[in-house]
PDB file of N, CA and C in Angstrom:
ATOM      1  N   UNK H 137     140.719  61.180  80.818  1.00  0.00           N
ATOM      2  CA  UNK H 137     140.419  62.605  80.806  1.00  0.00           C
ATOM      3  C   UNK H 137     140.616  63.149  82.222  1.00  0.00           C
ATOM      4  N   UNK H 138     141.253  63.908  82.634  1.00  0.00           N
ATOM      5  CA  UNK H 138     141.894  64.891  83.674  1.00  0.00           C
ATOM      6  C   UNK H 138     140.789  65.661  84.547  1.00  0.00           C
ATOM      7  N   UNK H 139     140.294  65.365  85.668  1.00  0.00           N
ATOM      8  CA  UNK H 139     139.456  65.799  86.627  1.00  0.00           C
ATOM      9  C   UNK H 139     139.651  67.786  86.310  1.00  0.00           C
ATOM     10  N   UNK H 140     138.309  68.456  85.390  1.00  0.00           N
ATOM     11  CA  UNK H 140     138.486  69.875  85.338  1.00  0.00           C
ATOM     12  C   UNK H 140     137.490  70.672  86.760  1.00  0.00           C
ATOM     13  N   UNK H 141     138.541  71.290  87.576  1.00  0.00           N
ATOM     14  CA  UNK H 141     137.588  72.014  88.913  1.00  0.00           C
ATOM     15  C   UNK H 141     137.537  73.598  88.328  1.00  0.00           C
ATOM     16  N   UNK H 142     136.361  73.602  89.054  1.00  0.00           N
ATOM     17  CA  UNK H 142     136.213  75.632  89.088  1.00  0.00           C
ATOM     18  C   UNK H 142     135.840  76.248  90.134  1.00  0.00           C
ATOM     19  N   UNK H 143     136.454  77.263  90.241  1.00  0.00           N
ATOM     20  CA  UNK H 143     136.363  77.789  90.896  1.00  0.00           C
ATOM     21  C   UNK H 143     135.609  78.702  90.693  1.00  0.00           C
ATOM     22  N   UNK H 144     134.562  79.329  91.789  1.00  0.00           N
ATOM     23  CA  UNK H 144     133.981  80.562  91.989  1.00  0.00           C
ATOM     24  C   UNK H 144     133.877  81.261  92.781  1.00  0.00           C
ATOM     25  N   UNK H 145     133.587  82.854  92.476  1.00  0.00           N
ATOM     26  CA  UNK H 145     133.637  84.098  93.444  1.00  0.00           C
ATOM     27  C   UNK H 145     132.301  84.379  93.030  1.00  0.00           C
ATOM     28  N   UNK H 146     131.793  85.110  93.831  1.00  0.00           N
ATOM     29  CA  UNK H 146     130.280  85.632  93.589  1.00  0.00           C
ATOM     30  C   UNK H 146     130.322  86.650  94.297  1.00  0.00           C
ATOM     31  N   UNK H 147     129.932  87.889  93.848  1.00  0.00           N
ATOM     32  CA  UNK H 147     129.861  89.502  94.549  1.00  0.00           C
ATOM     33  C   UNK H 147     128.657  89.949  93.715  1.00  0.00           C
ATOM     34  N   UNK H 148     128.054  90.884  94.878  1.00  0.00           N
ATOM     35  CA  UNK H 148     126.953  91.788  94.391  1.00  0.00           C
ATOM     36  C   UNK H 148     127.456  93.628  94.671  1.00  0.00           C
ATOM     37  N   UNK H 149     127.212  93.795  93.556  1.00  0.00           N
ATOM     38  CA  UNK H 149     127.756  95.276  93.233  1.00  0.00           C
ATOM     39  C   UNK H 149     126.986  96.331  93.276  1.00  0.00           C
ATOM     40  N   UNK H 150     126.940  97.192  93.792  1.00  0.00           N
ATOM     41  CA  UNK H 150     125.570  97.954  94.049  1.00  0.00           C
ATOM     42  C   UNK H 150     126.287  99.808  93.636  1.00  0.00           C
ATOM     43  N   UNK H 151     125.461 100.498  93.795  1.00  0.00           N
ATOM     44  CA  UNK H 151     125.372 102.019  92.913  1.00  0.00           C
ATOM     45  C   UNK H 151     124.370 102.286  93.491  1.00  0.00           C
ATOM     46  N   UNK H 152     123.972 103.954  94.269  1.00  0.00           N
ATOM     47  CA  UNK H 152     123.091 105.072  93.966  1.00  0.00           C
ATOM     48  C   UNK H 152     122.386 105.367  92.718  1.00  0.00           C
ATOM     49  N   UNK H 153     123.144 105.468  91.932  1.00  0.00           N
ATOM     50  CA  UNK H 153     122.842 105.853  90.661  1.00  0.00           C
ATOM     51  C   UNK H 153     123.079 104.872  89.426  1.00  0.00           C
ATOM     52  N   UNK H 154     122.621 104.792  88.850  1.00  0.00           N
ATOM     53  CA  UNK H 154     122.441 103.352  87.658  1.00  0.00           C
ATOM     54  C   UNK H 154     123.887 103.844  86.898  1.00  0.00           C
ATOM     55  N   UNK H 155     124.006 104.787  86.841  1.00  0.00           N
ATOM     56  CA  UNK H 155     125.373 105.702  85.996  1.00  0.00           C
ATOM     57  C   UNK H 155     126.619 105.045  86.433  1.00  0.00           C
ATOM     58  N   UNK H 156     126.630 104.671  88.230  1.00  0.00           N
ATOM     59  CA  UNK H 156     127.583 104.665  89.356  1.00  0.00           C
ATOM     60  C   UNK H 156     127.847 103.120  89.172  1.00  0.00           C
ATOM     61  N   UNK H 157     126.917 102.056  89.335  1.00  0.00           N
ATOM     62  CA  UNK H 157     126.148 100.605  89.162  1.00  0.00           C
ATOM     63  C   UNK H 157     127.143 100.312  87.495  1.00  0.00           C
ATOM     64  N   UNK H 158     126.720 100.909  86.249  1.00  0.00           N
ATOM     65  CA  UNK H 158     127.290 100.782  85.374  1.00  0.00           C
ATOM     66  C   UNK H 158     128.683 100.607  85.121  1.00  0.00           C
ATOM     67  N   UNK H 159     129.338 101.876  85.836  1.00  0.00           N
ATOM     68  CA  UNK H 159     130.659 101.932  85.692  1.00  0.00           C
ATOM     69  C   UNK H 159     131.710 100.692  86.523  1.00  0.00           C
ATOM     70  N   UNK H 160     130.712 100.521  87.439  1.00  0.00           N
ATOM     71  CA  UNK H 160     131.436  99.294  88.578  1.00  0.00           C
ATOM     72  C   UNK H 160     131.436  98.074  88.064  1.00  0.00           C
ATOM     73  N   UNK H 161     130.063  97.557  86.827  1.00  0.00           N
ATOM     74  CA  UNK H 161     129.761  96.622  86.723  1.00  0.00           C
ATOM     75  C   UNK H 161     130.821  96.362  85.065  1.00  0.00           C
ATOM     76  N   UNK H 162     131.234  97.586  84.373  1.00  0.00           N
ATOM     77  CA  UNK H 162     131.732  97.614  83.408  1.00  0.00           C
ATOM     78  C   UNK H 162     133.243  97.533  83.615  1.00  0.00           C
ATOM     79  N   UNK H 163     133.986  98.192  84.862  1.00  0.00           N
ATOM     80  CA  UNK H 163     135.287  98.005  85.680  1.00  0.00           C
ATOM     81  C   UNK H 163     135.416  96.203  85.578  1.00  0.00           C
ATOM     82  N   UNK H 164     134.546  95.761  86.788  1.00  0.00           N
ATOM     83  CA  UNK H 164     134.703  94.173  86.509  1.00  0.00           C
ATOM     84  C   UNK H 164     134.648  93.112  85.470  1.00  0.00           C
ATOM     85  N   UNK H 165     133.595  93.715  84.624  1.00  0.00           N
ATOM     86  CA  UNK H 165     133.266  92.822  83.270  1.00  0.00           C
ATOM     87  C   UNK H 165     135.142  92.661  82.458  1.00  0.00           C
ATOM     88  N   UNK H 166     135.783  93.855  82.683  1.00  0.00           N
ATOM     89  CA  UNK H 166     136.699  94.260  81.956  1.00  0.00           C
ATOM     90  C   UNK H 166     138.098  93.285  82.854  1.00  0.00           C
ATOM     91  N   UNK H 167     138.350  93.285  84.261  1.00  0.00           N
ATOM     92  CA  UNK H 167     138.730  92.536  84.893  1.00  0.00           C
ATOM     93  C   UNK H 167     138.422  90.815  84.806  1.00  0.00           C
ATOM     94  N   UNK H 168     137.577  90.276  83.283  1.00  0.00           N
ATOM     95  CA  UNK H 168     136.804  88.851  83.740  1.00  0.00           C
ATOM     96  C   UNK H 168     135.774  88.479  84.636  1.00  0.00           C
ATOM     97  N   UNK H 169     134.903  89.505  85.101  1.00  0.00           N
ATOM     98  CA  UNK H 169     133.794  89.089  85.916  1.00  0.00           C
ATOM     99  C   UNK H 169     132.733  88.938  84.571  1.00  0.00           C
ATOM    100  N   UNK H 170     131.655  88.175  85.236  1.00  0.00           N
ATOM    101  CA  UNK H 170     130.208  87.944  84.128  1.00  0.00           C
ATOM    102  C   UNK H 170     129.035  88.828  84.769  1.00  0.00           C
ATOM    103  N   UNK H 171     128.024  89.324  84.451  1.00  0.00           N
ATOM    104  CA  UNK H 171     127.117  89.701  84.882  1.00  0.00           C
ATOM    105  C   UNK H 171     126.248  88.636  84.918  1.00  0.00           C
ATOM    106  N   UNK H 172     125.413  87.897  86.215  1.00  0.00           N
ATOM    107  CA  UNK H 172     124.558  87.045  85.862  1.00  0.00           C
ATOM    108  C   UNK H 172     123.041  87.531  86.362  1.00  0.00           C
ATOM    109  N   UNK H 173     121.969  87.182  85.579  1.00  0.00           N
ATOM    110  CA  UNK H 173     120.617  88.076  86.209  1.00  0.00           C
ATOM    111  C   UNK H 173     120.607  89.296  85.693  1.00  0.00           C
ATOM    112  N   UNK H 174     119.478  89.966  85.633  1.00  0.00           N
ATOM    113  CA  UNK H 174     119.472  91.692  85.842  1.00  0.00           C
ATOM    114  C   UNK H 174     119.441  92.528  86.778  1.00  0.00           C
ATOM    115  N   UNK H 175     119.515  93.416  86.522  1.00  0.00           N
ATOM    116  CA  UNK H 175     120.145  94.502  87.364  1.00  0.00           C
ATOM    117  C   UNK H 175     118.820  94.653  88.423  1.00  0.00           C
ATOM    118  N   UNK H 176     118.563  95.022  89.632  1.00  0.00           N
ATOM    119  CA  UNK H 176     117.731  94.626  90.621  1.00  0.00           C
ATOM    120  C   UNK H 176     117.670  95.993  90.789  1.00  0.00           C
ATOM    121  N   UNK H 177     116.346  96.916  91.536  1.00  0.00           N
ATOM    122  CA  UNK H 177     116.099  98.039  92.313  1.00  0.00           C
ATOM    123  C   UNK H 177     116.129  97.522  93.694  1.00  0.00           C
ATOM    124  N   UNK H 178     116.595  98.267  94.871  1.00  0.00           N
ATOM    125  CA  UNK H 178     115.993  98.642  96.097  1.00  0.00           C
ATOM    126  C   UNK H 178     114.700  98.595  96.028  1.00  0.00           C
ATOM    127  N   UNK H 179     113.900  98.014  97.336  1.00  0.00           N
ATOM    128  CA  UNK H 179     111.886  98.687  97.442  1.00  0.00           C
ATOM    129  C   UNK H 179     112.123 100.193  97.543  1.00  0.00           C
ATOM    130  N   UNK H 180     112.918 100.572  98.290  1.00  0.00           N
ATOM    131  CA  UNK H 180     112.691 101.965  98.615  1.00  0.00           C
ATOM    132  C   UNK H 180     112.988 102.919  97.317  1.00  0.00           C
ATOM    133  N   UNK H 181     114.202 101.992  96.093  1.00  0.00           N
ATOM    134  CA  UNK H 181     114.460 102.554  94.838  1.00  0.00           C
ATOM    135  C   UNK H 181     115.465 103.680  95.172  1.00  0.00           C
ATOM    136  N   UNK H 182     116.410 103.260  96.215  1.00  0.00           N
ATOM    137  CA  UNK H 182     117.529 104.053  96.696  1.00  0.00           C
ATOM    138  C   UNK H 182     118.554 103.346  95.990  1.00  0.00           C
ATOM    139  N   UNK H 183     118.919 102.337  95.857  1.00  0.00           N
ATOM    140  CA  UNK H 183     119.910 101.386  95.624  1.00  0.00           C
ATOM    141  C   UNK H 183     119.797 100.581  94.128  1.00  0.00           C
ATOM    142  N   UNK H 184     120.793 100.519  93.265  1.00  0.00           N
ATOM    143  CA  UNK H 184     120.652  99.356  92.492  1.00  0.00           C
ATOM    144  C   UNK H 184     121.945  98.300  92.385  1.00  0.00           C
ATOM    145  N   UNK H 185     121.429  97.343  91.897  1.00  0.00           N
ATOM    146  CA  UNK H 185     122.379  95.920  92.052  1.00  0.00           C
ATOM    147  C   UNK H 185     122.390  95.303  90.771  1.00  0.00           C
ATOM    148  N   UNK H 186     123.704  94.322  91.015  1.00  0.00           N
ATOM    149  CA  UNK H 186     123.916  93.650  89.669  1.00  0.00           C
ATOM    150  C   UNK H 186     124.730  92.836  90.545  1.00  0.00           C
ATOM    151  N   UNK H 187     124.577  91.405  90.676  1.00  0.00           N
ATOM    152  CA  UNK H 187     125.446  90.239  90.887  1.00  0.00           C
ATOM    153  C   UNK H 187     126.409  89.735  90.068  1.00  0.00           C
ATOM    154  N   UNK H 188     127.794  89.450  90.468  1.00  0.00           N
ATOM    155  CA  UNK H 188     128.752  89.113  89.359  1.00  0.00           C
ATOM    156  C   UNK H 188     129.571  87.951  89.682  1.00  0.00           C
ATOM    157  N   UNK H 189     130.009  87.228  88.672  1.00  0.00           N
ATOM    158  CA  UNK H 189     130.558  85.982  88.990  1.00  0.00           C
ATOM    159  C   UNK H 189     132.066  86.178  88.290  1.00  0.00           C
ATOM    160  N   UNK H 190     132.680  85.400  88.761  1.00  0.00           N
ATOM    161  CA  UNK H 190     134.330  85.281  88.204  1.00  0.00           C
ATOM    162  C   UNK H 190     134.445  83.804  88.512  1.00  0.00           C
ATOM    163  N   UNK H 191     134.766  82.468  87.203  1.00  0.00           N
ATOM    164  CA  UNK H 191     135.160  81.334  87.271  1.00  0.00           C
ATOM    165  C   UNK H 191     136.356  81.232  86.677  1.00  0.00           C
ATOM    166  N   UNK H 192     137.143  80.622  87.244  1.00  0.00           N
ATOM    167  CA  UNK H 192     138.296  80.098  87.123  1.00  0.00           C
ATOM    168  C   UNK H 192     138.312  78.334  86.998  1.00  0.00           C
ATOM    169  N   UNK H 193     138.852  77.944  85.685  1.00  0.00           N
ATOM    170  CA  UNK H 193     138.839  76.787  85.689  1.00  0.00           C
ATOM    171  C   UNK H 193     140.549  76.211  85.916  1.00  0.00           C
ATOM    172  N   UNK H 194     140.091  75.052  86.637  1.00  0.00           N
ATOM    173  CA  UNK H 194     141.450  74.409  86.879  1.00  0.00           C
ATOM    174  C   UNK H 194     141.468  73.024  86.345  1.00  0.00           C
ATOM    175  N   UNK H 195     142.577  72.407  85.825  1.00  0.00           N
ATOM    176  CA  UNK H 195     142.291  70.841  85.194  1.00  0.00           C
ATOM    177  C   UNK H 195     143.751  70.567  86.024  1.00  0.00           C
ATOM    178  N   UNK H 196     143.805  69.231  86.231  1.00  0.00           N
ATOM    179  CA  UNK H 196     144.821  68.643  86.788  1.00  0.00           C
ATOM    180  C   UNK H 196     146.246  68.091  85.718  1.00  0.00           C
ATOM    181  N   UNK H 197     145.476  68.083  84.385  1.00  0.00           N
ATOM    182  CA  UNK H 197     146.621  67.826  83.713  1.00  0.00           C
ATOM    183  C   UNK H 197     146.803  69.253  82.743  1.00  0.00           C
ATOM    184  N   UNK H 198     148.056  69.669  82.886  1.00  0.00           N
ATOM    185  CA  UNK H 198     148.488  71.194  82.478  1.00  0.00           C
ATOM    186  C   UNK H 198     148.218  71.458  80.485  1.00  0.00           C
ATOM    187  N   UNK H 199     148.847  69.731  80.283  1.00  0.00           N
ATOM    188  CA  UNK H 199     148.802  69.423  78.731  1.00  0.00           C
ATOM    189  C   UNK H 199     147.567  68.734  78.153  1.00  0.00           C
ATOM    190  N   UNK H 200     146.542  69.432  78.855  1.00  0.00           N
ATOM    191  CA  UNK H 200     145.059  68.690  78.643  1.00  0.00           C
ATOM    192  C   UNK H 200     144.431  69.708  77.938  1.00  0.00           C
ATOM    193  N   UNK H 201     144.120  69.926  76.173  1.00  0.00           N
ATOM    194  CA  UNK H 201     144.003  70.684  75.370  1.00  0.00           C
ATOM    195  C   UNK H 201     142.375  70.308  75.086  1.00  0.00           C
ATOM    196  N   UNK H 202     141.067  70.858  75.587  1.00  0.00           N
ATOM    197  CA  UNK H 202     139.664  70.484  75.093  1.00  0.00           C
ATOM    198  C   UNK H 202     139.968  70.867  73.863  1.00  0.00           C
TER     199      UNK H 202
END
């Protein structure tokens, strides 16, 4: 069985407005990003967040069908 690697990116996406946060987080979802966690406030409740992941898997043999 063929050594499978992955790769990852990890970005946190942030918005003023949950409206702003949405649209960014719905842009990437649509590009293959995941949303992981929920969506986070600022203390001050200026800011909101959503962390996103993008994996890419790689296997060494091209004709290696799971």
């Amino acid at each position: 069985m063929p050594e499978i690697k992955i790769k990852m990116e990890y970005k946190i996406v942030s918005g003023v407005m949950v409206e702003e946060l949405e649209r960014r987080v719905q842009a990437l979802i649509e590009d293959g990003w995941d949303p992981i966690g929920g969506m986070v406030l600022s203390p001050d409740g200026t800011t909101f967040y959503q962390t996103m992941i993008l994996e890419d898997y790689d296997d060494d043999d091209e004709d290696y069908d799971e």
